[in-house]
Amino acid sequence: MKLSKNSWLGLAGIAILSTFFLLLPEPQPVQNSFVLGPVRVFDGKQQLPEPQYIEVRHGLIHSISAQRPDPDAVVIDSRNPDGSPQWLMPGLIDAHVHSWGNAQQQQLSFGVTSAIDLFSAAAQLPQLKSSRDNIHQAQQSDLWSAGTLVTAPKGHGTEYGMQIPVLHSPEEAEAFVAARKAEGSDVIKIVYQSERAIYKSMPSISRESLQAVISAAHRQQLKAVVHIAEQASALDAVEAGADGLVHSFFDSRISDALLQALKSRDVFVIPTMTVYEAAVRGMTARQVLLDNTALDLPMAARAALGTSRNPRIPAALYQNLIENTRAMHQAGVRLLAGTDAPNAGTYHGLSMLLELTLLQEAGLSFFEALSCATAIPAQAFALPQRGQIAVGYRADFLLLPALNQPADLLSARIYKNGQLVTLSRNPPQRPAVKAGALADFSRSDKPLQGAAFAASSDQMMQGKSSASLTLQPQQSPASLRVDGKLVPGLAYPWAGVAWSAAADYQQGLDFSAISTLQFQVRGSIGTYRLLAFSEGNQRPAELTFDVTADWRAVQIPLSQLTGIDASRLSMLVWSASPTPQAQDFVLELAEVSLLSNSEQ
Amino acid sequence: MNSPWLSLSQRVALYKTEAEMDLKTLWRTPGFILPCLAFPVLFYLLFGVVLSKGQHAEYLLVSYAAFGVMGPALFNFGANVATERAQGWLTLKQISPAPIGSWLFGKTLSCLLLALLIILLLFVCAGAIAGVRLYTSQWLSLALVLLLGTIPFCLLGLTLGLTLSAKSAPATINLIYLPLAFLGGLWLPLQLLPTALQQLALVLPSYHLGQLGYAVIGKDRGEPWWVNVAVLALYSLVLLWLAARRFQAQSHERR
């Protein structure tokens, strides 16, 4: 057969195209098919009777058997040096987080392979779904999210400077839930405080609205979970038909009526004891993690877990928290381990170990506590193929030399989608600042290092303080002048000038090589505060300095800024100190500079 | 127009001739081809490689490839058809015994060829410079999705070409092309746009083409793929109907 010139051309074209596509670079082949064994298995619900071989194919658990399934398969030996089989358990599920930035990487690096986000920006929702469908990744935890929460105007959730829609009346409930569903919310989270609550923190939606939102969520095939902080609100939420409570409470001991209601309506509870304990007692993190010198913890984690005790809450209330959890456990209420990270006193991933410790303190056995962090949350939130070692499930698991106590989880080899996780637990290094001037106010109020100087006040948290800045380049010394007003009202009122390391407040700069922060001040006479924030840590380190009508130099040794991570400092705020009455002030700041260790 | 008297081999020959002619026309207008190829490639190198330090190289590859293939579809059909209409060439085609399908076939083929060139160029940049790594199946599906996805834009171009005057066509098409790309989320990720614009994107074909592409690399916004396909198919049908009407109107105007 003789081919025409055109046919030859066509064939050549096809050949060239095929070669082209074959030459395009492919990803490194992923190792997500293998056999693991023999391992002792905690499958999320119970311990299996004898050591098992787990066969993983393409990221999914293909078979579990006491016999080695395929003699030719690559078997990853999982025995300890002494010959005893290692442990295998499902990856952890944190049932209460707020996730942004590199939170999902951080979670996975500590063995949290899935998490439930209970309020963060709705914009990230569509992305979450496709990334958890991706069975080829081993870079981050899978996240399900409530997106925007349901709250009243000026209610809890509106204070973070993020514009969110609010619910005004029960009539809006159906449309409000539909809007959340359209944005991609996987669950509806409602913030509620009962009329009967004694200490009212912020405005709340009414009981009728609560009822309406829960019913609307159920009609639209979504689960509704409720944020509560006291017993009265918990009872209302359960009676209104909530599927779960995302916190416990410690204002009083749990009543039989509430226990009965939780049990008979099969409502689950995420006690988030970690975040409460940190504020009320502040001991568990120290005992389990910080005082254990053998553990290699990131500086950022030490900073976040170290300080957060709130002295205004009586420590005795802590006992209520533990006893309420104990009572719920004994009554057979489903408990889910959740941390509320990254709130004060918590750290993504690591805090799960603390929650497990606290669950044990409330009377659960270690394996019962592990169920609360694996199979039970997966079932409560209907997370497909997660939370168990079972055929057809994702190969998200932890391989451990021993499984006796929460701290053992730190030595796990972590598998996500059948791939060994190689993420670093240390967050990425930040660029270091250089010793020398931080700003030259004779030229500009834009800092020489970092992103910006800006007026800052608690207005962004709905406070009433205010501040404005004027650059005074002609004066000697050239300075930045703050005209401010500090109005008491919030727990932490502030007004002044802020230096930020990066435009998004989420990335810091490394100050480890700096020993001292030095600046000149004058202004309205009084005591002022320097607040220093590190990344992901909402509670600043705080130091005071005096201001007089004449210029004076202030030197602040950075070693005194305790409880924050100086290797990722994100913001410095020079602020007036709170006084009983609202107060106007003027503060002039000049010659801000950094001294290095060698210069001292 | 039905040309029932043509034999099959005659038809094939006509289709071939038209295709050859249109490709030749294209070849002889480097002033059109070069910007068509250069724009998406330069954009990709600038935004996807240099400015973002390769962080979103994969995502932006899909963005600029989708943006790129829309270009020849809109311009080769839109601007060229408007010009040929003004020159009386279309009238000649309409009264000539050759099937009008051959004329459309030639245009479509050169569009697809240009789109393929853009895709190949971008793939080379992505693989060789930006460090994008995809499975062969993903590279292939991405190319296929983008090629098929040009069809509604070809039809949009055709409708515009049959409607606009030769002088106004290039400017008007730009006025449609660029906002279509921007609002469809092909320049900036949609979540960076205001909510109202995000809602608007849902009715734009550019958005749905982009989503089909992002789905290949697992970075879509989570709608089922058939929704994207259905919207693009609906656009194609409506535009085909519009183009057909415009075409009929052309023949009537002359009588």
PDB file of N, CA and C in Angstrom, chain A residues 58-135:
ATOM      1  N   HIS A  58      -2.665   1.700  46.222  1.00  0.00           N
ATOM      2  CA  HIS A  58      -2.975   3.040  45.722  1.00  0.00           C
ATOM      3  C   HIS A  58      -3.613   3.929  46.790  1.00  0.00           C
ATOM      4  N   GLY A  59      -3.046   3.869  47.975  1.00  0.00           N
ATOM      5  CA  GLY A  59      -3.484   4.796  49.020  1.00  0.00           C
ATOM      6  C   GLY A  59      -4.669   4.322  49.831  1.00  0.00           C
ATOM      7  N   LEU A  60      -5.249   3.174  49.471  1.00  0.00           N
ATOM      8  CA  LEU A  60      -6.402   2.652  50.224  1.00  0.00           C
ATOM      9  C   LEU A  60      -6.032   1.330  50.887  1.00  0.00           C
ATOM     10  N   ILE A  61      -6.664   1.055  52.034  1.00  0.00           N
ATOM     11  CA  ILE A  61      -6.439  -0.231  52.696  1.00  0.00           C
ATOM     12  C   ILE A  61      -7.178  -1.301  51.902  1.00  0.00           C
ATOM     13  N   HIS A  62      -6.413  -2.283  51.390  1.00  0.00           N
ATOM     14  CA  HIS A  62      -6.986  -3.273  50.485  1.00  0.00           C
ATOM     15  C   HIS A  62      -7.379  -4.545  51.234  1.00  0.00           C
ATOM     16  N   SER A  63      -6.550  -4.940  52.204  1.00  0.00           N
ATOM     17  CA  SER A  63      -6.919  -6.125  52.984  1.00  0.00           C
ATOM     18  C   SER A  63      -6.232  -6.092  54.343  1.00  0.00           C
ATOM     19  N   ILE A  64      -6.847  -6.794  55.287  1.00  0.00           N
ATOM     20  CA  ILE A  64      -6.281  -6.929  56.630  1.00  0.00           C
ATOM     21  C   ILE A  64      -6.356  -8.406  56.969  1.00  0.00           C
ATOM     22  N   SER A  65      -5.222  -9.017  57.202  1.00  0.00           N
ATOM     23  CA  SER A  65      -5.302 -10.440  57.516  1.00  0.00           C
ATOM     24  C   SER A  65      -4.147 -10.853  58.412  1.00  0.00           C
ATOM     25  N   ALA A  66      -4.366 -11.939  59.131  1.00  0.00           N
ATOM     26  CA  ALA A  66      -3.331 -12.430  60.040  1.00  0.00           C
ATOM     27  C   ALA A  66      -2.210 -13.095  59.247  1.00  0.00           C
ATOM     28  N   GLN A  67      -2.537 -13.550  58.009  1.00  0.00           N
ATOM     29  CA  GLN A  67      -1.498 -14.155  57.180  1.00  0.00           C
ATOM     30  C   GLN A  67      -0.933 -13.120  56.228  1.00  0.00           C
ATOM     31  N   ARG A  68       0.320 -13.301  55.890  1.00  0.00           N
ATOM     32  CA  ARG A  68       0.951 -12.447  54.910  1.00  0.00           C
ATOM     33  C   ARG A  68       0.248 -12.656  53.575  1.00  0.00           C
ATOM     34  N   PRO A  69      -0.357 -11.600  52.968  1.00  0.00           N
ATOM     35  CA  PRO A  69      -1.280 -11.800  51.840  1.00  0.00           C
ATOM     36  C   PRO A  69      -0.598 -12.280  50.569  1.00  0.00           C
ATOM     37  N   ASP A  70       0.489 -11.695  50.145  1.00  0.00           N
ATOM     38  CA  ASP A  70       1.071 -12.019  48.844  1.00  0.00           C
ATOM     39  C   ASP A  70       2.564 -12.190  49.053  1.00  0.00           C
ATOM     40  N   PRO A  71       3.057 -13.404  48.834  1.00  0.00           N
ATOM     41  CA  PRO A  71       4.459 -13.650  49.155  1.00  0.00           C
ATOM     42  C   PRO A  71       5.430 -12.764  48.370  1.00  0.00           C
ATOM     43  N   ASP A  72       4.970 -12.272  47.190  1.00  0.00           N
ATOM     44  CA  ASP A  72       5.882 -11.473  46.367  1.00  0.00           C
ATOM     45  C   ASP A  72       5.871  -9.987  46.726  1.00  0.00           C
ATOM     46  N   ALA A  73       4.864  -9.561  47.506  1.00  0.00           N
ATOM     47  CA  ALA A  73       4.698  -8.120  47.756  1.00  0.00           C
ATOM     48  C   ALA A  73       5.855  -7.570  48.590  1.00  0.00           C
ATOM     49  N   VAL A  74       6.099  -6.269  48.389  1.00  0.00           N
ATOM     50  CA  VAL A  74       7.083  -5.582  49.222  1.00  0.00           C
ATOM     51  C   VAL A  74       6.486  -5.474  50.627  1.00  0.00           C
ATOM     52  N   VAL A  75       7.133  -6.046  51.603  1.00  0.00           N
ATOM     53  CA  VAL A  75       6.611  -5.942  52.964  1.00  0.00           C
ATOM     54  C   VAL A  75       7.475  -4.972  53.751  1.00  0.00           C
ATOM     55  N   ILE A  76       6.841  -3.936  54.277  1.00  0.00           N
ATOM     56  CA  ILE A  76       7.569  -3.017  55.141  1.00  0.00           C
ATOM     57  C   ILE A  76       7.629  -3.645  56.520  1.00  0.00           C
ATOM     58  N   ASP A  77       8.841  -3.941  56.951  1.00  0.00           N
ATOM     59  CA  ASP A  77       8.970  -4.621  58.235  1.00  0.00           C
ATOM     60  C   ASP A  77       8.597  -3.653  59.337  1.00  0.00           C
ATOM     61  N   SER A  78       7.740  -4.103  60.213  1.00  0.00           N
ATOM     62  CA  SER A  78       7.255  -3.209  61.249  1.00  0.00           C
ATOM     63  C   SER A  78       7.428  -3.859  62.606  1.00  0.00           C
ATOM     64  N   ARG A  79       8.666  -4.299  62.852  1.00  0.00           N
ATOM     65  CA  ARG A  79       8.954  -4.867  64.164  1.00  0.00           C
ATOM     66  C   ARG A  79       9.925  -3.955  64.895  1.00  0.00           C
ATOM     67  N   ASN A  80       9.789  -3.939  66.196  1.00  0.00           N
ATOM     68  CA  ASN A  80      10.738  -3.196  67.016  1.00  0.00           C
ATOM     69  C   ASN A  80      12.074  -3.940  67.041  1.00  0.00           C
ATOM     70  N   PRO A  81      13.133  -3.245  67.436  1.00  0.00           N
ATOM     71  CA  PRO A  81      14.444  -3.902  67.525  1.00  0.00           C
ATOM     72  C   PRO A  81      14.400  -5.205  68.331  1.00  0.00           C
ATOM     73  N   ASP A  82      13.512  -5.271  69.332  1.00  0.00           N
ATOM     74  CA  ASP A  82      13.453  -6.504  70.131  1.00  0.00           C
ATOM     75  C   ASP A  82      12.588  -7.581  69.482  1.00  0.00           C
ATOM     76  N   GLY A  83      12.118  -7.327  68.272  1.00  0.00           N
ATOM     77  CA  GLY A  83      11.355  -8.334  67.546  1.00  0.00           C
ATOM     78  C   GLY A  83       9.858  -8.258  67.759  1.00  0.00           C
ATOM     79  N   SER A  84       9.383  -7.462  68.708  1.00  0.00           N
ATOM     80  CA  SER A  84       7.940  -7.363  68.940  1.00  0.00           C
ATOM     81  C   SER A  84       7.296  -6.520  67.838  1.00  0.00           C
ATOM     82  N   PRO A  85       6.077  -6.874  67.446  1.00  0.00           N
ATOM     83  CA  PRO A  85       5.430  -6.089  66.387  1.00  0.00           C
ATOM     84  C   PRO A  85       5.093  -4.678  66.858  1.00  0.00           C
ATOM     85  N   GLN A  86       5.164  -3.707  65.934  1.00  0.00           N
ATOM     86  CA  GLN A  86       4.785  -2.334  66.273  1.00  0.00           C
ATOM     87  C   GLN A  86       3.258  -2.191  66.247  1.00  0.00           C
ATOM     88  N   TRP A  87       2.805  -0.996  66.643  1.00  0.00           N
ATOM     89  CA  TRP A  87       1.363  -0.722  66.687  1.00  0.00           C
ATOM     90  C   TRP A  87       0.936   0.067  65.457  1.00  0.00           C
ATOM     91  N   LEU A  88      -0.273  -0.197  65.028  1.00  0.00           N
ATOM     92  CA  LEU A  88      -0.846   0.604  63.955  1.00  0.00           C
ATOM     93  C   LEU A  88      -2.199   1.121  64.420  1.00  0.00           C
ATOM     94  N   MET A  89      -2.414   2.431  64.251  1.00  0.00           N
ATOM     95  CA  MET A  89      -3.721   3.014  64.606  1.00  0.00           C
ATOM     96  C   MET A  89      -4.105   4.050  63.556  1.00  0.00           C
ATOM     97  N   PRO A  90      -5.400   4.368  63.447  1.00  0.00           N
ATOM     98  CA  PRO A  90      -5.815   5.362  62.444  1.00  0.00           C
ATOM     99  C   PRO A  90      -5.194   6.727  62.748  1.00  0.00           C
ATOM    100  N   GLY A  91      -4.998   7.537  61.730  1.00  0.00           N
ATOM    101  CA  GLY A  91      -4.550   8.912  61.938  1.00  0.00           C
ATOM    102  C   GLY A  91      -5.554   9.635  62.819  1.00  0.00           C
ATOM    103  N   LEU A  92      -5.072  10.630  63.563  1.00  0.00           N
ATOM    104  CA  LEU A  92      -5.954  11.343  64.487  1.00  0.00           C
ATOM    105  C   LEU A  92      -6.902  12.273  63.724  1.00  0.00           C
ATOM    106  N   ILE A  93      -8.059  12.507  64.323  1.00  0.00           N
ATOM    107  CA  ILE A  93      -9.010  13.480  63.781  1.00  0.00           C
ATOM    108  C   ILE A  93      -9.258  14.527  64.862  1.00  0.00           C
ATOM    109  N   ASP A  94      -8.901  15.761  64.586  1.00  0.00           N
ATOM    110  CA  ASP A  94      -9.163  16.844  65.533  1.00  0.00           C
ATOM    111  C   ASP A  94     -10.537  17.421  65.191  1.00  0.00           C
ATOM    112  N   ALA A  95     -11.492  17.286  66.100  1.00  0.00           N
ATOM    113  CA  ALA A  95     -12.884  17.627  65.789  1.00  0.00           C
ATOM    114  C   ALA A  95     -13.205  19.105  65.982  1.00  0.00           C
ATOM    115  N   HIS A  96     -12.218  19.904  66.377  1.00  0.00           N
ATOM    116  CA  HIS A  96     -12.503  21.337  66.521  1.00  0.00           C
ATOM    117  C   HIS A  96     -11.224  22.137  66.300  1.00  0.00           C
ATOM    118  N   VAL A  97     -11.066  22.647  65.081  1.00  0.00           N
ATOM    119  CA  VAL A  97      -9.925  23.529  64.793  1.00  0.00           C
ATOM    120  C   VAL A  97     -10.418  24.750  64.026  1.00  0.00           C
ATOM    121  N   HIS A  98      -9.540  25.719  63.933  1.00  0.00           N
ATOM    122  CA  HIS A  98      -9.726  26.839  63.021  1.00  0.00           C
ATOM    123  C   HIS A  98      -8.466  26.872  62.184  1.00  0.00           C
ATOM    124  N   SER A  99      -8.623  26.692  60.883  1.00  0.00           N
ATOM    125  CA  SER A  99      -7.474  26.342  60.063  1.00  0.00           C
ATOM    126  C   SER A  99      -7.208  27.397  59.014  1.00  0.00           C
ATOM    127  N   TRP A 100      -6.015  27.965  59.038  1.00  0.00           N
ATOM    128  CA  TRP A 100      -5.593  28.839  57.943  1.00  0.00           C
ATOM    129  C   TRP A 100      -4.082  28.781  57.883  1.00  0.00           C
ATOM    130  N   GLY A 101      -3.504  29.463  56.897  1.00  0.00           N
ATOM    131  CA  GLY A 101      -2.048  29.444  56.754  1.00  0.00           C
ATOM    132  C   GLY A 101      -1.559  28.016  56.585  1.00  0.00           C
ATOM    133  N   ASN A 102      -0.531  27.631  57.333  1.00  0.00           N
ATOM    134  CA  ASN A 102       0.003  26.276  57.160  1.00  0.00           C
ATOM    135  C   ASN A 102      -0.515  25.306  58.230  1.00  0.00           C
ATOM    136  N   ALA A 103      -1.722  25.581  58.745  1.00  0.00           N
ATOM    137  CA  ALA A 103      -2.288  24.740  59.801  1.00  0.00           C
ATOM    138  C   ALA A 103      -2.401  23.277  59.371  1.00  0.00           C
ATOM    139  N   GLN A 104      -2.830  23.039  58.122  1.00  0.00           N
ATOM    140  CA  GLN A 104      -3.045  21.649  57.702  1.00  0.00           C
ATOM    141  C   GLN A 104      -1.729  20.867  57.625  1.00  0.00           C
ATOM    142  N   GLN A 105      -0.643  21.563  57.254  1.00  0.00           N
ATOM    143  CA  GLN A 105       0.671  20.913  57.239  1.00  0.00           C
ATOM    144  C   GLN A 105       1.083  20.592  58.680  1.00  0.00           C
ATOM    145  N   GLN A 106       0.865  21.578  59.556  1.00  0.00           N
ATOM    146  CA  GLN A 106       1.251  21.403  60.947  1.00  0.00           C
ATOM    147  C   GLN A 106       0.488  20.233  61.574  1.00  0.00           C
ATOM    148  N   GLN A 107      -0.821  20.176  61.319  1.00  0.00           N
ATOM    149  CA  GLN A 107      -1.631  19.090  61.858  1.00  0.00           C
ATOM    150  C   GLN A 107      -1.056  17.745  61.417  1.00  0.00           C
ATOM    151  N   LEU A 108      -0.824  17.621  60.108  1.00  0.00           N
ATOM    152  CA  LEU A 108      -0.371  16.328  59.593  1.00  0.00           C
ATOM    153  C   LEU A 108       0.994  15.969  60.173  1.00  0.00           C
ATOM    154  N   SER A 109       1.861  16.951  60.367  1.00  0.00           N
ATOM    155  CA  SER A 109       3.206  16.646  60.858  1.00  0.00           C
ATOM    156  C   SER A 109       3.156  16.035  62.257  1.00  0.00           C
ATOM    157  N   PHE A 110       2.047  16.191  62.959  1.00  0.00           N
ATOM    158  CA  PHE A 110       1.911  15.594  64.291  1.00  0.00           C
ATOM    159  C   PHE A 110       0.918  14.426  64.274  1.00  0.00           C
ATOM    160  N   GLY A 111       0.509  13.965  63.101  1.00  0.00           N
ATOM    161  CA  GLY A 111      -0.313  12.771  63.034  1.00  0.00           C
ATOM    162  C   GLY A 111      -1.809  13.017  62.953  1.00  0.00           C
ATOM    163  N   VAL A 112      -2.221  14.298  62.864  1.00  0.00           N
ATOM    164  CA  VAL A 112      -3.640  14.595  62.657  1.00  0.00           C
ATOM    165  C   VAL A 112      -3.881  14.553  61.148  1.00  0.00           C
ATOM    166  N   THR A 113      -4.523  13.467  60.672  1.00  0.00           N
ATOM    167  CA  THR A 113      -4.662  13.297  59.229  1.00  0.00           C
ATOM    168  C   THR A 113      -5.966  13.891  58.700  1.00  0.00           C
ATOM    169  N   SER A 114      -6.913  14.189  59.609  1.00  0.00           N
ATOM    170  CA  SER A 114      -8.153  14.865  59.205  1.00  0.00           C
ATOM    171  C   SER A 114      -8.566  15.809  60.325  1.00  0.00           C
ATOM    172  N   ALA A 115      -9.295  16.854  59.975  1.00  0.00           N
ATOM    173  CA  ALA A 115      -9.737  17.785  61.007  1.00  0.00           C
ATOM    174  C   ALA A 115     -11.042  18.439  60.583  1.00  0.00           C
ATOM    175  N   ILE A 116     -11.791  18.887  61.592  1.00  0.00           N
ATOM    176  CA  ILE A 116     -13.040  19.614  61.346  1.00  0.00           C
ATOM    177  C   ILE A 116     -12.788  21.071  61.716  1.00  0.00           C
ATOM    178  N   ASP A 117     -12.930  21.941  60.732  1.00  0.00           N
ATOM    179  CA  ASP A 117     -12.774  23.370  60.976  1.00  0.00           C
ATOM    180  C   ASP A 117     -14.142  23.938  61.347  1.00  0.00           C
ATOM    181  N   LEU A 118     -14.205  24.617  62.487  1.00  0.00           N
ATOM    182  CA  LEU A 118     -15.507  25.131  62.925  1.00  0.00           C
ATOM    183  C   LEU A 118     -15.547  26.659  62.912  1.00  0.00           C
ATOM    184  N   PHE A 119     -15.183  27.222  61.801  1.00  0.00           N
ATOM    185  CA  PHE A 119     -15.252  28.647  61.495  1.00  0.00           C
ATOM    186  C   PHE A 119     -13.916  29.141  60.971  1.00  0.00           C
ATOM    187  N   SER A 120     -13.927  29.449  59.693  1.00  0.00           N
ATOM    188  CA  SER A 120     -12.809  30.169  59.082  1.00  0.00           C
ATOM    189  C   SER A 120     -13.377  30.766  57.794  1.00  0.00           C
ATOM    190  N   ALA A 121     -12.513  31.393  56.996  1.00  0.00           N
ATOM    191  CA  ALA A 121     -12.987  32.108  55.814  1.00  0.00           C
ATOM    192  C   ALA A 121     -13.697  31.160  54.847  1.00  0.00           C
ATOM    193  N   ALA A 122     -14.887  31.566  54.384  1.00  0.00           N
ATOM    194  CA  ALA A 122     -15.657  30.724  53.464  1.00  0.00           C
ATOM    195  C   ALA A 122     -14.949  30.579  52.125  1.00  0.00           C
ATOM    196  N   ALA A 123     -14.053  31.519  51.808  1.00  0.00           N
ATOM    197  CA  ALA A 123     -13.410  31.499  50.488  1.00  0.00           C
ATOM    198  C   ALA A 123     -12.603  30.233  50.255  1.00  0.00           C
ATOM    199  N   GLN A 124     -12.093  29.604  51.334  1.00  0.00           N
ATOM    200  CA  GLN A 124     -11.253  28.427  51.111  1.00  0.00           C
ATOM    201  C   GLN A 124     -12.058  27.133  50.952  1.00  0.00           C
ATOM    202  N   LEU A 125     -13.396  27.203  51.122  1.00  0.00           N
ATOM    203  CA  LEU A 125     -14.193  25.975  51.127  1.00  0.00           C
ATOM    204  C   LEU A 125     -14.097  25.145  49.843  1.00  0.00           C
ATOM    205  N   PRO A 126     -14.269  25.772  48.651  1.00  0.00           N
ATOM    206  CA  PRO A 126     -14.267  24.936  47.451  1.00  0.00           C
ATOM    207  C   PRO A 126     -12.954  24.152  47.299  1.00  0.00           C
ATOM    208  N   GLN A 127     -11.843  24.805  47.680  1.00  0.00           N
ATOM    209  CA  GLN A 127     -10.537  24.174  47.552  1.00  0.00           C
ATOM    210  C   GLN A 127     -10.409  22.944  48.457  1.00  0.00           C
ATOM    211  N   LEU A 128     -11.041  23.015  49.640  1.00  0.00           N
ATOM    212  CA  LEU A 128     -10.897  21.932  50.608  1.00  0.00           C
ATOM    213  C   LEU A 128     -11.406  20.621  50.048  1.00  0.00           C
ATOM    214  N   LYS A 129     -12.549  20.708  49.358  1.00  0.00           N
ATOM    215  CA  LYS A 129     -13.165  19.487  48.884  1.00  0.00           C
ATOM    216  C   LYS A 129     -12.263  18.796  47.878  1.00  0.00           C
ATOM    217  N   SER A 130     -11.749  19.555  46.890  1.00  0.00           N
ATOM    218  CA  SER A 130     -10.946  18.879  45.882  1.00  0.00           C
ATOM    219  C   SER A 130      -9.632  18.385  46.469  1.00  0.00           C
ATOM    220  N   SER A 131      -9.096  19.101  47.490  1.00  0.00           N
ATOM    221  CA  SER A 131      -7.824  18.586  47.993  1.00  0.00           C
ATOM    222  C   SER A 131      -8.017  17.360  48.878  1.00  0.00           C
ATOM    223  N   ARG A 132      -9.178  17.204  49.513  1.00  0.00           N
ATOM    224  CA  ARG A 132      -9.317  15.962  50.282  1.00  0.00           C
ATOM    225  C   ARG A 132      -9.716  14.792  49.381  1.00  0.00           C
ATOM    226  N   ASP A 133     -10.262  15.094  48.193  1.00  0.00           N
ATOM    227  CA  ASP A 133     -10.526  14.027  47.223  1.00  0.00           C
ATOM    228  C   ASP A 133      -9.229  13.507  46.604  1.00  0.00           C
ATOM    229  N   ASN A 134      -8.163  14.302  46.689  1.00  0.00           N
ATOM    230  CA  ASN A 134      -6.893  13.947  46.062  1.00  0.00           C
ATOM    231  C   ASN A 134      -6.188  12.882  46.889  1.00  0.00           C
ATOM    232  N   ILE A 135      -6.127  11.674  46.334  1.00  0.00           N
ATOM    233  CA  ILE A 135      -5.564  10.568  47.111  1.00  0.00           C
ATOM    234  C   ILE A 135      -4.060  10.464  46.905  1.00  0.00           C
TER     235      ILE A 135
END
